[in-house]
Amino acid sequence: MSKASFSILGLLLCTFSISAQQISGFKKPQNQISLEKNFDSYLNAKRVGENIKLLSSVPHHVGSNGATKIVTEVERIFKENGWDTKIETYQVLFPTPVVRQLEMSGATNYKALLKEPALKEDATSNQADQLPTYNCWSADGDVTAELVFVNYGLPEDYEVLAKHGIDVKGKIVIAKYGRSWRGIKPKVAQEHGAVGCLIYSDPADDGYAAGDLYPLGAFKNEFGVQRGSIMDMVVYPGDPTTPFKGSKGNVDRIGHEVAENLLKIPVLPISYKDASPLLKDLSGPVAPRNWYGALPFTYHIGPSKSKVHLKLSFDWKLKPAQNVIATIRGSDFPDQWVIRGNHHDAWVNGANDPISGLAAELEEAIAIGQLVKNGWKPKRTLVYCAWDAEEPGLIGSTEWVEDHEAELRQKAVAYINSDGNGRGFLGAQGSHAFGPFMTEISKVVIDPQTNVSVFERAKASNAINASSVKAKQEALKQADFRLDAMGSGSDYSSFIQHIGIPSLNIGYGGEDDGGEYHSIYDSFDHYARFKDPGFAYGVSLAQTTGRAALRLAEADVLPFDFKALHQTVKGYTQELMDLIEQQREKVKVENDLIQTNAWALAADPSEKLQAPKTKKLVPYIDFSPMLNALSSLEIAAQFAANKSSTLSGTALTQWNQKLYQAEQQLLSIQGLPRRPWYKHTLYAPGFYTGYGVKTIPGVREAIEQQNYQEANEQIQIVAESIKRLSNYLNND
Ligand SMILES: [Zn+2]
C-alpha cells in the first residue's frame, strides 16, 4: 500500500468516525454535533469555581437574608446571559428552632453542646445567621425518659429488640445515621411508641473510621452534625399544609398538626461528641456485634441508667420560597418545554449541596446565552429553574409543579435535574425510555481525569464494585449506560412521580467522600480541597446535562425508546416473581426452625431471648395480567419506533407531543395505596426506605409487607397502566 493511498484511507476513516456519531432523533446529526462543540467551548471550570464561591458565600436557608442575596445573584446571571427571567414566590411553612435542649441526668450528668464550632481553616464557618443543628419538621415537645439504642432504627432492628424483650414504648430512642433516609428512623420509632428520637453520626460510618477529620481531612469531626428534613416525603412532599395545591394567594391550608406527612414526636440530630456520654450510660444487654459503631466502649441496647430530657420548640412560620425561572423561547415549538433544574437553598452555605450542581446549571445557561448571542435559537423552549426550599422537603419545585400542573402536562417534554456534584463517576436515574439517550450522551462526554468517555469509567467502576463474579462479568459486557430508577431526595419527584413528566437526575461522584453533608463545613473551602479540586467535574456535569437539554430541544424526533422501557419493566416483573418465591421459601424454613425447636436449641439460654412467631405461609400469586400487558407493550414499542422513523411535517410534530406525553399513561388515577399523591405505577420512593426507590412500588411493597390481597389488586392496576401505554402508542 502506497503512502498516498494509506492517507486517503486515513481520511476516509476519519470522516467515517465523525459521521458515525449517531444521535437518536436527528436526521442530520452533523449540525447538532457542531452545536455541542460550540457549547462545550464556552464552558469554563474557573468560572464554575467562582460561582460556587459566590453562591456559597453566606448561609442561605429558606426565608433568610442570605437566600434573597443568592436569588438576586442567580437572577442576575440568567439575565446577563439573555434569559427571560422571573421569580415565582410561594408562601410555605418552614419551621426553624426556638428552643433546643438535651440533657442527661442521674448516674451521668451531661448537657449537650448542640453546636458546631468555627474553624480557622474554614472561612465561612464563623458566620452569623447559620441555622442551628436540627431536624426540620420535628414536633414541638418536652419529654423526659430512659434511652434505648436502636442501631439504624429500621424495622428489622426492632425485631432484634423484640427478641431481647426490649420495648421502646414511652422511651427516647437513639439511632445511628445511615442505611436509610433519616426520616424513616423517627417514623419507625413513633410507630413503636417512642416519645422522642435522637439521631447521631457514628464515627464508624461518618467520622474517624472513614478517614482524616476536617479540617485535616474531609471527614466529620466530633462536633459535626447532619441537619435535615424528616418530613415523611414518601406520603407527599412539598408544603405539608397544602397537599396537591400550590401554596399561593389564599390557598386553603390544613393545620400542620394534622398533616399526614409530619411526625408527632420531637427529633434531634446530634454529633458523636454529644452522643458518646448518652450511649455510655446505657445498660441492659450488650448490643449485637453488627450494631457496634466505632466509639471506644461496649455498645449496650439499654435502657439507660439515667434519664434523658429533650425539649424542642419551633416557630412554625410561613416563609417565602423564591423559585428563579429563566426561559429562552423555542423558535419552532414554543409550547414544548425542556425543563432543567437544581435547587439553590442550603441548610447552611451548601457549597456542595446544592451549589456545585447549580453552578453547573448556570454554566450551561451562560454557554447557551453565548450560542443565542451568535444567532442560534432552540427549536423548543428551554426553561431553566433554580428551586428554593428543596432541603425541607422539595417544597419550591413541588409547589411550582402543583401550581402549573395542567400546563406542564401539555407542554413539558422532560425534566432534567441535578443536585450536589463532585469528582468521580457519572451516575443517573430516570425514565427508562431515556436509556439509549443517556447511553449516547455518556459515550461522548470525556472524563477529565482519564480521557476516556464517562461511560467507560462508569462501566469500569460498576464492574470493579459488582458484588459477585457473575455481576462483574455482566458489567464488563455492558454496552449500555446503567440508568437507575428514581426514588426521591431531590426536585424531580413531583415531575415524574406526581404528574408523569419524563425525567432524569444526573450527577458525578464517588471520589468526593466527606463528612460535610448538611453541616456548616459544607463550605467553599471544603469543596475546593476535597470535592472537586479544579472544578473540572462542574464542566463534566454541564456537558452532560447541557447535552441532554440541547438534544431534547433540537431533536427532529424526540428520543424516547419504549423498547428500552419494555425491557426494564420486564426485568422488574421477573424480580417481583423471584421475590415472592424467595419469600415463600424463607417463611417456610423459618417456620420449620421455630416448630422443630431448632431456634430455641441454638439460642444462648443465658440470654433469655424470646422466640420469633411463626408467619403466615406465602400464597401463589398470578402475574399473568402484567406479563400479558408487557407482551402488548413489546409490540406497541416496535410500532412506535417504526412510526418515529417514517413521519415528517405536522404529523411528526403531533407524534412528538404524543411521545413526550406517553409517560403520563403510566400514572394511576387513585395513586399508590395510603399515599395517593404518588401516581406513577413504576417508580416511587420506598415507604420504609425514603430516598431509595421501589420499582413497581404498589406490588413490591404489598409483597414485602405480606399483604397478598393488595399485591393482587396492585398487579391489576399496574397491568392496566402498561396496557394503557400500549394502546396509546398503537393508536394514531
Ligand atoms: Zn440538595
XYZ file of C-alpha atoms and ligand atoms in Angstrom:
733
model
C 0.000 0.000 0.000
C 1.467 3.356 -1.039
C 1.720 6.251 1.305
C -0.814 8.217 -0.714
C -3.495 5.571 -0.662
C -2.801 4.982 3.022
C -3.531 8.607 3.828
C -6.720 8.588 1.734
C -7.840 5.600 3.732
C -6.918 7.505 6.888
C -9.013 10.416 5.697
C -11.931 8.123 4.932
C -11.699 6.514 8.353
C -11.572 9.921 9.944
C -14.666 11.161 8.068
C -16.393 7.927 8.889
C -15.706 8.317 12.586
C -17.154 11.856 12.627
C -20.344 10.954 10.803
C -20.516 7.701 12.771
C -21.632 9.543 15.883
C -25.291 8.661 15.844
C -27.631 10.866 17.763
C -31.043 9.321 18.087
C -33.789 11.554 16.832
C -31.621 13.603 14.475
C -31.972 13.073 10.748
C -28.733 15.024 10.171
C -26.641 14.807 13.338
C -23.779 16.989 11.985
C -25.481 20.268 12.926
C -26.104 19.029 16.429
C -22.528 17.784 16.785
C -21.151 21.183 15.858
C -23.683 22.939 18.130
C -22.499 20.817 21.062
C -18.869 21.518 20.171
C -19.590 25.246 20.325
C -21.485 24.795 23.569
C -18.504 22.964 25.118
C -16.127 25.721 24.035
C -17.932 28.245 26.244
C -17.801 26.116 29.411
C -15.211 27.283 31.908
C -14.089 25.437 35.045
C -12.634 28.571 36.628
C -15.985 30.336 36.378
C -17.739 27.269 37.841
C -15.438 27.642 40.870
C -16.101 31.388 41.109
C -19.849 30.812 41.062
C -19.605 28.079 43.705
C -17.679 30.546 45.884
C -20.141 33.398 45.251
C -23.300 31.352 45.824
C -21.987 29.676 48.987
C -20.592 32.884 50.457
C -23.386 33.229 53.040
C -25.799 30.877 54.831
C -28.946 30.853 52.677
C -31.706 28.676 54.061
C -35.330 29.327 53.115
C -36.551 32.801 54.058
C -33.143 34.099 55.207
C -31.469 37.341 54.124
C -28.802 35.167 52.534
C -31.458 33.434 50.419
C -32.565 36.761 48.935
C -28.934 37.600 48.136
C -28.386 34.258 46.377
C -31.682 34.524 44.461
C -30.673 38.003 43.275
C -27.277 36.722 42.064
C -28.812 33.747 40.242
C -31.391 36.016 38.596
C -28.614 38.423 37.539
C -26.549 35.624 35.931
C -29.516 34.381 33.880
C -30.479 37.928 32.815
C -26.941 38.943 31.856
C -26.865 35.946 29.556
C -30.030 36.802 27.711
C -32.583 34.645 29.561
C -36.096 35.919 30.150
C -36.094 35.621 33.947
C -38.708 35.868 36.678
C -39.074 34.880 40.315
C -42.111 32.850 41.301
C -42.657 33.022 45.034
C -44.755 30.676 47.192
C -45.537 31.187 50.871
C -44.551 27.945 52.545
C -44.377 26.608 56.055
C -40.756 26.320 57.213
C -40.250 25.798 60.959
C -36.922 26.842 62.499
C -35.882 26.185 66.127
C -36.739 28.428 69.054
C -35.691 26.064 71.878
C -33.221 23.148 71.636
C -32.266 21.444 74.849
C -30.845 17.987 75.542
C -29.528 16.761 78.889
C -28.919 13.530 80.706
C -29.201 13.397 84.484
C -28.800 10.692 87.100
C -25.754 8.395 87.075
C -24.497 10.510 84.161
C -24.918 14.261 84.062
C -24.346 15.854 80.687
C -25.648 18.872 78.818
C -25.356 18.510 75.049
C -23.427 21.215 73.141
C -25.625 21.107 70.004
C -23.130 23.378 68.266
C -20.536 23.055 65.515
C -17.532 25.286 66.242
C -15.987 27.689 63.721
C -12.611 26.626 62.300
C -9.874 28.994 61.238
C -9.252 26.790 58.168
C -12.837 27.316 57.026
C -13.565 30.948 56.133
C -17.372 30.816 56.285
C -17.712 28.586 59.356
C -17.902 31.561 61.740
C -20.748 33.433 60.022
C -23.843 34.729 61.755
C -27.277 33.567 60.501
C -26.351 29.863 60.461
C -29.348 27.656 61.146
C -28.638 25.701 64.335
C -28.354 21.917 64.200
C -31.876 20.436 63.985
C -34.179 18.118 62.088
C -36.770 20.183 60.293
C -40.384 19.025 60.960
C -39.636 17.578 64.375
C -42.680 18.114 66.563
C -42.566 20.515 69.498
C -42.071 18.502 72.665
C -40.738 18.356 76.198
C -40.059 14.751 77.222
C -38.034 13.026 79.938
C -37.449 9.298 79.628
C -34.970 6.436 79.579
C -32.896 5.984 76.434
C -32.775 2.888 74.173
C -30.243 2.285 71.378
C -31.973 1.059 68.183
C -28.996 0.627 65.789
C -30.053 2.317 62.493
C -33.677 2.459 63.652
C -35.076 0.309 60.820
C -37.992 -2.155 61.132
C -35.592 -5.153 61.268
C -33.730 -3.547 64.212
C -36.977 -3.597 66.204
C -37.285 -7.325 65.508
C -33.934 -7.743 67.286
C -35.159 -5.568 70.178
C -38.264 -7.760 70.446
C -36.095 -10.881 70.709
C -34.345 -9.266 73.662
C -37.723 -8.366 75.158
C -36.979 -4.635 74.944
C -39.847 -2.273 74.262
C -39.337 1.392 73.325
C -42.823 2.459 74.409
C -42.514 5.648 76.486
C -38.735 5.771 75.854
C -36.478 8.080 73.863
C -34.559 6.180 71.186
C -31.122 6.926 69.802
C -30.396 5.767 66.244
C -27.339 5.952 64.024
C -27.489 7.960 60.812
C -27.148 5.810 57.701
C -28.641 2.774 55.884
C -31.879 4.649 55.232
C -33.220 8.109 54.697
C -33.124 9.868 58.085
C -36.901 10.345 58.351
C -37.505 6.584 58.494
C -35.854 6.355 61.930
C -38.238 8.622 63.884
C -41.195 7.280 61.856
C -40.481 3.687 62.911
C -39.703 4.848 66.479
C -43.066 6.611 66.651
C -44.827 3.532 65.260
C -43.298 1.571 68.175
C -44.456 4.081 70.789
C -41.239 6.027 71.446
C -41.746 9.568 72.798
C -38.606 11.097 71.282
C -35.792 10.295 68.853
C -32.126 11.287 68.672
C -30.121 10.604 65.509
C -26.335 10.752 65.653
C -23.465 10.310 63.212
C -21.358 7.347 64.373
C -17.633 7.675 63.560
C -17.753 4.179 62.025
C -19.931 5.487 59.195
C -19.157 9.175 59.197
C -16.036 10.156 61.157
C -12.572 8.860 62.063
C -13.176 5.302 60.876
C -13.835 6.701 57.399
C -10.767 8.947 57.104
C -8.907 12.009 58.421
C -11.104 14.522 60.171
C -11.915 18.003 58.967
C -10.015 20.308 58.697
C -7.048 17.909 58.270
C -9.109 15.621 56.014
C -12.630 15.646 54.609
C -14.432 13.587 57.267
C -16.776 14.510 60.080
C -15.080 15.791 63.208
C -16.565 15.039 66.623
C -18.746 18.183 66.535
C -20.193 17.771 63.063
C -23.969 17.332 62.804
C -26.101 16.370 59.837
C -29.126 18.657 59.675
C -32.029 17.564 57.522
C -35.721 17.207 56.943
C -37.705 14.378 58.496
C -40.923 15.203 56.641
C -42.407 11.871 55.601
C -41.983 12.689 51.911
C -42.992 9.190 50.925
C -46.575 10.213 51.804
C -46.273 13.501 49.892
C -43.532 16.157 49.578
C -43.943 19.931 49.381
C -45.630 22.254 51.865
C -47.308 19.835 54.313
C -50.226 22.222 54.780
C -51.166 22.361 51.055
C -51.080 18.828 49.595
C -51.974 18.699 45.858
C -52.144 22.520 45.630
C -49.653 25.355 45.033
C -49.050 27.431 48.212
C -50.158 30.671 46.615
C -52.525 33.529 47.467
C -55.299 32.431 49.821
C -54.951 28.698 49.202
C -56.811 26.538 51.756
C -54.368 25.178 54.303
C -54.669 22.308 56.734
C -53.089 22.692 60.178
C -49.564 21.267 60.413
C -50.739 19.271 63.450
C -52.988 17.164 61.189
C -50.666 16.877 58.171
C -50.236 13.173 57.391
C -46.563 13.552 56.484
C -45.466 15.077 59.795
C -44.447 13.164 62.912
C -45.777 13.753 66.409
C -42.578 13.248 68.423
C -39.566 15.546 68.988
C -36.479 14.567 66.969
C -32.948 15.979 67.173
C -29.702 15.183 65.293
C -26.507 15.229 67.370
C -22.746 14.834 66.959
C -20.801 11.828 68.207
C -19.303 14.127 70.825
C -22.813 14.630 72.254
C -23.920 11.029 71.686
C -20.966 9.400 73.498
C -21.910 10.088 77.145
C -25.520 9.084 76.419
C -24.556 5.781 74.795
C -22.002 5.056 77.512
C -24.748 5.292 80.123
C -26.816 2.504 78.517
C -27.195 -0.719 80.472
C -29.144 -3.869 79.554
C -27.922 -6.440 77.014
C -24.759 -5.922 75.039
C -25.724 -4.857 71.533
C -25.305 -7.421 68.723
C -21.807 -7.160 67.225
C -23.125 -5.753 63.936
C -24.795 -2.881 65.802
C -21.461 -1.568 67.086
C -20.071 1.687 65.811
C -16.521 2.974 66.307
C -16.831 4.685 69.692
C -14.348 3.384 72.282
C -16.674 1.481 74.605
C -19.020 -1.507 74.530
C -22.380 -0.670 72.970
C -25.406 -1.701 75.014
C -29.043 -1.691 73.910
C -30.414 -0.106 77.074
C -32.432 1.185 78.696
C -30.178 3.867 80.192
C -29.386 4.170 83.880
C -30.008 7.928 83.700
C -32.899 9.922 82.289
C -32.738 11.972 79.115
C -34.543 15.290 78.878
C -35.306 16.536 75.351
C -37.049 19.866 74.855
C -37.670 21.353 71.412
C -39.893 24.060 70.034
C -40.145 25.705 66.630
C -41.535 28.921 65.126
C -43.950 27.274 62.581
C -43.963 30.355 60.335
C -44.665 30.837 56.644
C -41.572 31.928 54.686
C -41.185 32.936 51.030
C -39.885 30.190 48.720
C -38.417 32.007 45.720
C -38.033 29.953 42.531
C -35.992 31.554 39.758
C -37.477 30.618 36.352
C -35.461 31.541 33.239
C -36.661 30.928 29.696
C -35.422 31.014 26.109
C -38.389 30.728 23.793
C -38.322 27.993 21.182
C -38.313 29.147 17.556
C -40.325 26.233 16.097
C -42.209 24.672 19.015
C -42.530 27.339 21.740
C -45.179 25.267 23.525
C -42.859 22.293 24.024
C -40.751 22.904 27.133
C -37.456 21.260 28.044
C -37.072 21.929 31.762
C -33.792 21.884 33.687
C -33.483 22.480 37.433
C -31.331 22.429 40.561
C -32.149 23.887 43.950
C -30.448 26.976 45.379
C -31.429 26.814 49.072
C -28.998 25.180 51.518
C -29.033 24.176 55.177
C -26.095 26.500 55.725
C -23.609 27.563 52.986
C -24.126 24.453 50.875
C -21.094 24.661 48.550
C -21.590 21.040 47.555
C -25.297 20.613 48.296
C -26.699 22.253 46.190
C -24.376 24.936 44.795
C -21.988 22.633 42.906
C -24.934 21.404 40.802
C -26.412 24.881 40.447
C -23.068 26.309 39.257
C -23.018 23.655 36.503
C -26.573 24.573 35.502
C -25.606 28.258 35.390
C -22.548 27.361 33.312
C -24.904 25.739 30.778
C -27.099 28.842 30.864
C -24.066 31.051 30.188
C -22.924 28.865 27.269
C -26.436 28.725 25.805
C -26.597 32.513 26.188
C -23.446 32.734 24.031
C -24.953 30.452 21.376
C -28.054 32.650 21.252
C -25.917 35.788 21.006
C -24.279 34.213 17.938
C -27.635 33.759 16.247
C -28.707 30.259 17.312
C -32.194 29.604 18.683
C -33.520 26.435 20.300
C -36.395 24.808 18.399
C -38.196 24.024 21.655
C -38.422 26.327 24.667
C -35.726 25.935 27.334
C -36.914 26.526 30.909
C -34.044 26.717 33.430
C -35.087 26.734 37.082
C -33.354 27.346 40.404
C -35.598 25.958 43.134
C -35.966 27.218 46.664
C -36.933 25.176 49.750
C -35.699 21.812 48.458
C -33.981 20.966 51.725
C -37.066 20.999 53.970
C -38.998 18.690 51.578
C -38.687 19.509 47.839
C -41.052 22.393 48.535
C -40.209 25.024 45.887
C -40.344 22.564 42.980
C -43.394 20.708 44.314
C -45.445 23.879 44.797
C -44.454 25.022 41.279
C -45.457 21.684 39.736
C -48.751 21.564 41.667
C -49.444 25.183 40.672
C -48.681 24.625 36.947
C -49.839 21.017 36.664
C -52.288 21.413 33.754
C -49.844 23.423 31.643
C -46.930 21.084 32.386
C -48.942 18.029 31.383
C -49.487 19.697 27.991
C -46.087 21.256 27.409
C -43.311 19.584 29.431
C -41.137 17.414 27.172
C -38.837 16.404 30.029
C -37.349 17.500 33.337
C -33.570 17.249 33.874
C -32.423 17.548 37.495
C -29.103 17.828 39.251
C -28.095 18.494 42.854
C -24.716 18.178 44.612
C -21.848 17.209 42.264
C -18.222 16.133 42.676
C -15.226 14.238 41.360
C -15.756 10.696 40.108
C -18.199 8.698 38.054
C -21.337 9.584 36.126
C -24.497 8.410 37.841
C -28.022 8.898 36.533
C -31.556 7.881 37.337
C -34.553 8.401 35.139
C -37.424 7.333 32.978
C -36.314 4.181 31.224
C -37.480 5.303 27.778
C -34.411 7.586 28.116
C -31.990 4.627 28.489
C -30.447 4.719 24.976
C -30.492 8.552 25.048
C -28.321 8.574 28.200
C -26.021 5.909 26.729
C -25.321 8.068 23.670
C -24.553 11.126 25.824
C -22.330 9.174 28.228
C -20.245 7.889 25.314
C -19.309 11.358 24.030
C -18.597 13.209 27.288
C -14.934 12.740 28.208
C -13.798 12.137 31.792
C -11.405 14.947 32.769
C -9.013 12.730 34.770
C -8.610 9.729 32.479
C -9.563 10.997 28.998
C -11.876 8.067 28.310
C -15.637 8.521 27.953
C -17.606 8.880 31.170
C -19.431 5.747 30.003
C -16.168 3.720 30.043
C -15.307 4.993 33.518
C -18.759 4.276 34.952
C -18.718 0.815 33.375
C -15.277 0.030 34.838
C -16.403 1.180 38.271
C -19.603 -0.886 38.059
C -17.575 -3.977 37.138
C -14.981 -3.494 39.881
C -17.641 -2.875 42.527
C -20.107 -5.563 41.428
C -20.934 -7.903 44.279
C -20.468 -11.275 42.562
C -18.307 -12.801 39.848
C -21.365 -13.143 37.625
C -22.316 -9.498 38.169
C -18.737 -8.444 37.316
C -18.842 -10.439 34.068
C -22.160 -8.876 33.154
C -20.973 -5.351 33.988
C -17.918 -5.819 31.748
C -20.159 -6.793 28.835
C -22.489 -3.800 29.297
C -22.950 -1.880 26.043
C -25.493 0.480 27.614
C -25.127 3.042 30.349
C -26.829 1.879 33.544
C -29.761 4.225 34.093
C -31.120 3.612 37.580
C -34.721 4.095 38.704
C -35.800 7.243 40.531
C -36.592 7.217 44.245
C -36.698 10.588 45.945
C -34.387 13.079 47.582
C -34.300 15.848 45.027
C -36.575 18.039 42.929
C -37.533 15.549 40.203
C -40.068 13.814 42.452
C -43.157 15.862 41.648
C -42.377 15.939 37.916
C -42.059 12.198 37.447
C -43.982 10.657 40.321
C -46.907 13.061 40.608
C -47.613 14.142 37.011
C -45.647 11.752 34.781
C -43.183 14.134 33.111
C -40.252 12.058 31.744
C -37.315 12.904 33.999
C -33.584 12.475 34.519
C -31.392 13.105 37.556
C -27.694 13.397 36.737
C -24.530 13.871 38.793
C -20.882 12.907 39.230
C -19.384 11.493 42.401
C -17.723 8.573 44.148
C -14.301 10.177 44.541
C -15.627 13.042 46.622
C -16.208 11.422 50.016
C -16.522 13.586 53.078
C -18.474 14.324 56.218
C -19.622 17.855 55.403
C -23.182 16.961 54.287
C -25.759 19.390 55.761
C -23.236 20.854 58.225
C -21.580 24.294 58.492
C -18.498 22.652 56.938
C -20.195 22.197 53.546
C -18.246 25.276 52.517
C -16.240 26.537 49.566
C -13.014 25.770 51.468
C -14.067 22.144 51.974
C -15.365 21.793 48.414
C -12.284 23.221 46.697
C -9.973 20.911 48.695
C -11.894 17.657 48.742
C -14.924 17.519 46.429
C -13.787 18.733 43.009
C -10.407 20.486 43.112
C -10.125 22.499 39.881
C -13.906 22.202 39.295
C -13.437 20.011 36.197
C -16.466 17.878 37.119
C -18.605 21.008 37.203
C -17.811 21.242 33.491
C -18.442 17.499 33.010
C -21.880 17.875 34.569
C -22.655 20.908 32.381
C -21.556 18.932 29.297
C -23.809 16.026 30.264
C -26.972 17.810 31.404
C -26.440 20.551 28.785
C -26.309 17.924 26.015
C -29.468 16.328 27.375
C -31.246 19.702 27.284
C -29.903 20.678 23.842
C -30.716 17.326 22.238
C -34.254 17.374 23.591
C -34.657 20.978 22.420
C -33.387 20.234 18.890
C -34.370 16.644 18.054
C -36.419 16.007 14.915
C -37.962 13.007 16.646
C -37.902 13.061 20.447
C -35.558 10.278 21.629
C -37.971 8.173 23.670
C -37.287 4.465 23.291
C -40.177 2.374 24.601
C -38.385 -0.839 23.687
C -35.859 0.041 26.396
C -38.711 0.788 28.794
C -40.305 -2.562 27.966
C -37.050 -4.424 28.643
C -36.623 -2.712 32.008
C -40.182 -3.299 33.197
C -39.954 -6.918 32.102
C -36.842 -7.212 34.288
C -38.651 -5.662 37.265
C -41.552 -8.061 36.817
C -39.175 -11.021 36.876
C -37.637 -9.588 40.077
C -41.078 -9.489 41.701
C -41.804 -13.076 40.705
C -38.422 -14.115 42.165
C -39.077 -12.060 45.300
C -42.272 -13.875 46.134
C -40.617 -17.265 45.508
C -37.770 -16.371 47.868
C -40.254 -15.133 50.435
C -42.188 -18.400 50.219
C -39.015 -20.447 50.843
C -37.854 -18.153 53.632
C -41.130 -18.213 55.565
C -41.320 -21.979 55.207
C -37.776 -22.549 56.517
C -38.142 -20.038 59.359
C -41.418 -21.605 60.472
C -39.726 -25.026 60.363
C -36.888 -23.727 62.562
C -39.373 -22.488 65.148
C -41.676 -25.531 65.032
C -38.866 -28.113 65.221
C -37.475 -26.297 68.243
C -34.163 -25.642 66.408
C -34.407 -21.945 67.098
C -34.766 -22.458 70.836
C -31.933 -25.027 70.980
C -29.493 -22.779 69.100
C -30.147 -19.729 71.294
C -27.863 -18.986 74.260
C -30.039 -19.963 77.276
C -28.375 -17.297 79.466
C -29.599 -14.516 77.142
C -33.271 -15.469 77.628
C -34.142 -14.478 74.040
C -37.779 -14.696 73.010
C -38.579 -16.996 70.091
C -39.931 -15.307 66.958
C -43.540 -16.044 65.994
C -44.364 -18.265 63.030
C -45.508 -16.420 59.905
C -48.409 -16.972 57.535
C -47.445 -19.125 54.526
C -46.967 -17.218 51.278
C -49.665 -17.935 48.675
C -49.066 -18.258 44.914
C -49.662 -15.021 43.045
C -50.751 -14.638 39.441
C -48.563 -12.233 37.454
C -50.179 -13.075 34.106
C -52.055 -9.731 33.796
C -48.685 -7.914 33.901
C -46.984 -10.420 31.601
C -49.774 -10.109 29.027
C -49.663 -6.311 29.229
C -45.896 -6.476 28.675
C -46.383 -8.554 25.528
C -48.655 -5.840 24.108
C -46.126 -3.180 25.117
C -43.369 -5.001 23.245
C -45.405 -4.876 20.035
C -46.521 -1.280 20.608
C -42.935 -0.147 21.293
C -41.794 -1.618 17.968
C -44.735 0.034 16.220
C -43.792 3.393 17.787
C -40.142 3.005 16.763
C -41.164 2.329 13.142
C -43.502 5.265 13.152
C -40.848 7.627 14.557
C -38.602 6.801 11.605
C -41.210 7.497 8.894
C -43.135 10.669 9.839
C -42.444 14.277 8.876
C -44.111 17.707 8.924
C -47.244 18.304 11.023
C -47.730 14.589 11.592
C -44.273 14.447 13.184
C -44.981 17.499 15.364
C -48.110 15.787 16.702
C -46.277 12.498 17.141
C -43.557 14.234 19.183
C -46.165 15.617 21.548
C -47.654 12.150 21.822
C -44.214 10.716 22.624
C -43.444 13.099 25.467
C -46.914 12.714 26.976
C -46.710 8.905 26.859
C -45.252 8.546 30.365
C -48.472 10.048 31.751
C -50.245 6.824 30.696
C -48.298 5.072 33.453
C -49.987 7.127 36.169
C -52.880 5.600 38.056
C -55.765 7.864 38.994
C -56.055 6.523 42.535
C -52.284 6.661 43.204
C -50.449 4.272 45.493
C -52.190 2.699 48.499
C -52.164 5.072 51.503
C -50.286 7.738 49.510
C -52.443 8.917 46.596
C -50.110 11.849 45.740
C -47.705 9.282 44.211
C -49.317 8.317 40.907
C -46.562 6.643 38.886
C -47.064 2.866 38.784
C -43.364 2.116 38.063
C -41.338 4.376 40.360
C -41.727 5.674 43.917
C -39.592 6.233 46.983
C -39.986 3.254 49.331
C -42.353 3.608 52.276
C -39.549 2.302 54.560
C -36.508 3.414 52.541
C -37.273 7.084 51.912
C -34.801 8.170 49.214
C -34.350 4.596 48.000
C -36.520 3.604 45.061
C -39.108 0.844 44.934
C -39.843 -0.123 41.353
C -43.428 -1.194 40.632
C -43.999 0.047 44.195
C -47.646 -0.946 44.597
C -46.908 -4.620 44.013
C -43.420 -4.765 45.529
C -44.361 -3.149 48.830
C -47.526 -5.230 49.172
C -45.375 -8.375 48.830
C -42.762 -7.046 51.263
C -45.484 -6.232 53.796
C -47.028 -9.684 53.203
C -50.308 -8.146 52.118
C -51.057 -10.586 49.304
C -54.553 -9.426 48.565
C -53.234 -5.942 47.955
C -50.464 -7.418 45.768
C -53.137 -8.978 43.545
C -55.079 -5.705 43.331
C -51.922 -3.777 42.501
C -50.926 -6.255 39.776
C -54.220 -5.375 38.044
C -53.567 -1.644 38.382
C -50.005 -1.912 37.012
C -51.170 -4.187 34.177
C -53.838 -1.639 33.246
C -51.298 1.178 33.145
C -48.925 -0.810 30.896
C -51.865 -1.760 28.695
C -52.954 1.893 28.558
C -49.469 2.887 27.358
C -49.502 0.137 24.700
C -52.890 1.205 23.333
C -51.796 4.835 23.380
C -48.647 4.097 21.344
C -50.563 1.850 18.932
C -53.314 4.366 18.211
C -52.999 7.219 15.740
Zn -29.585 19.102 47.631
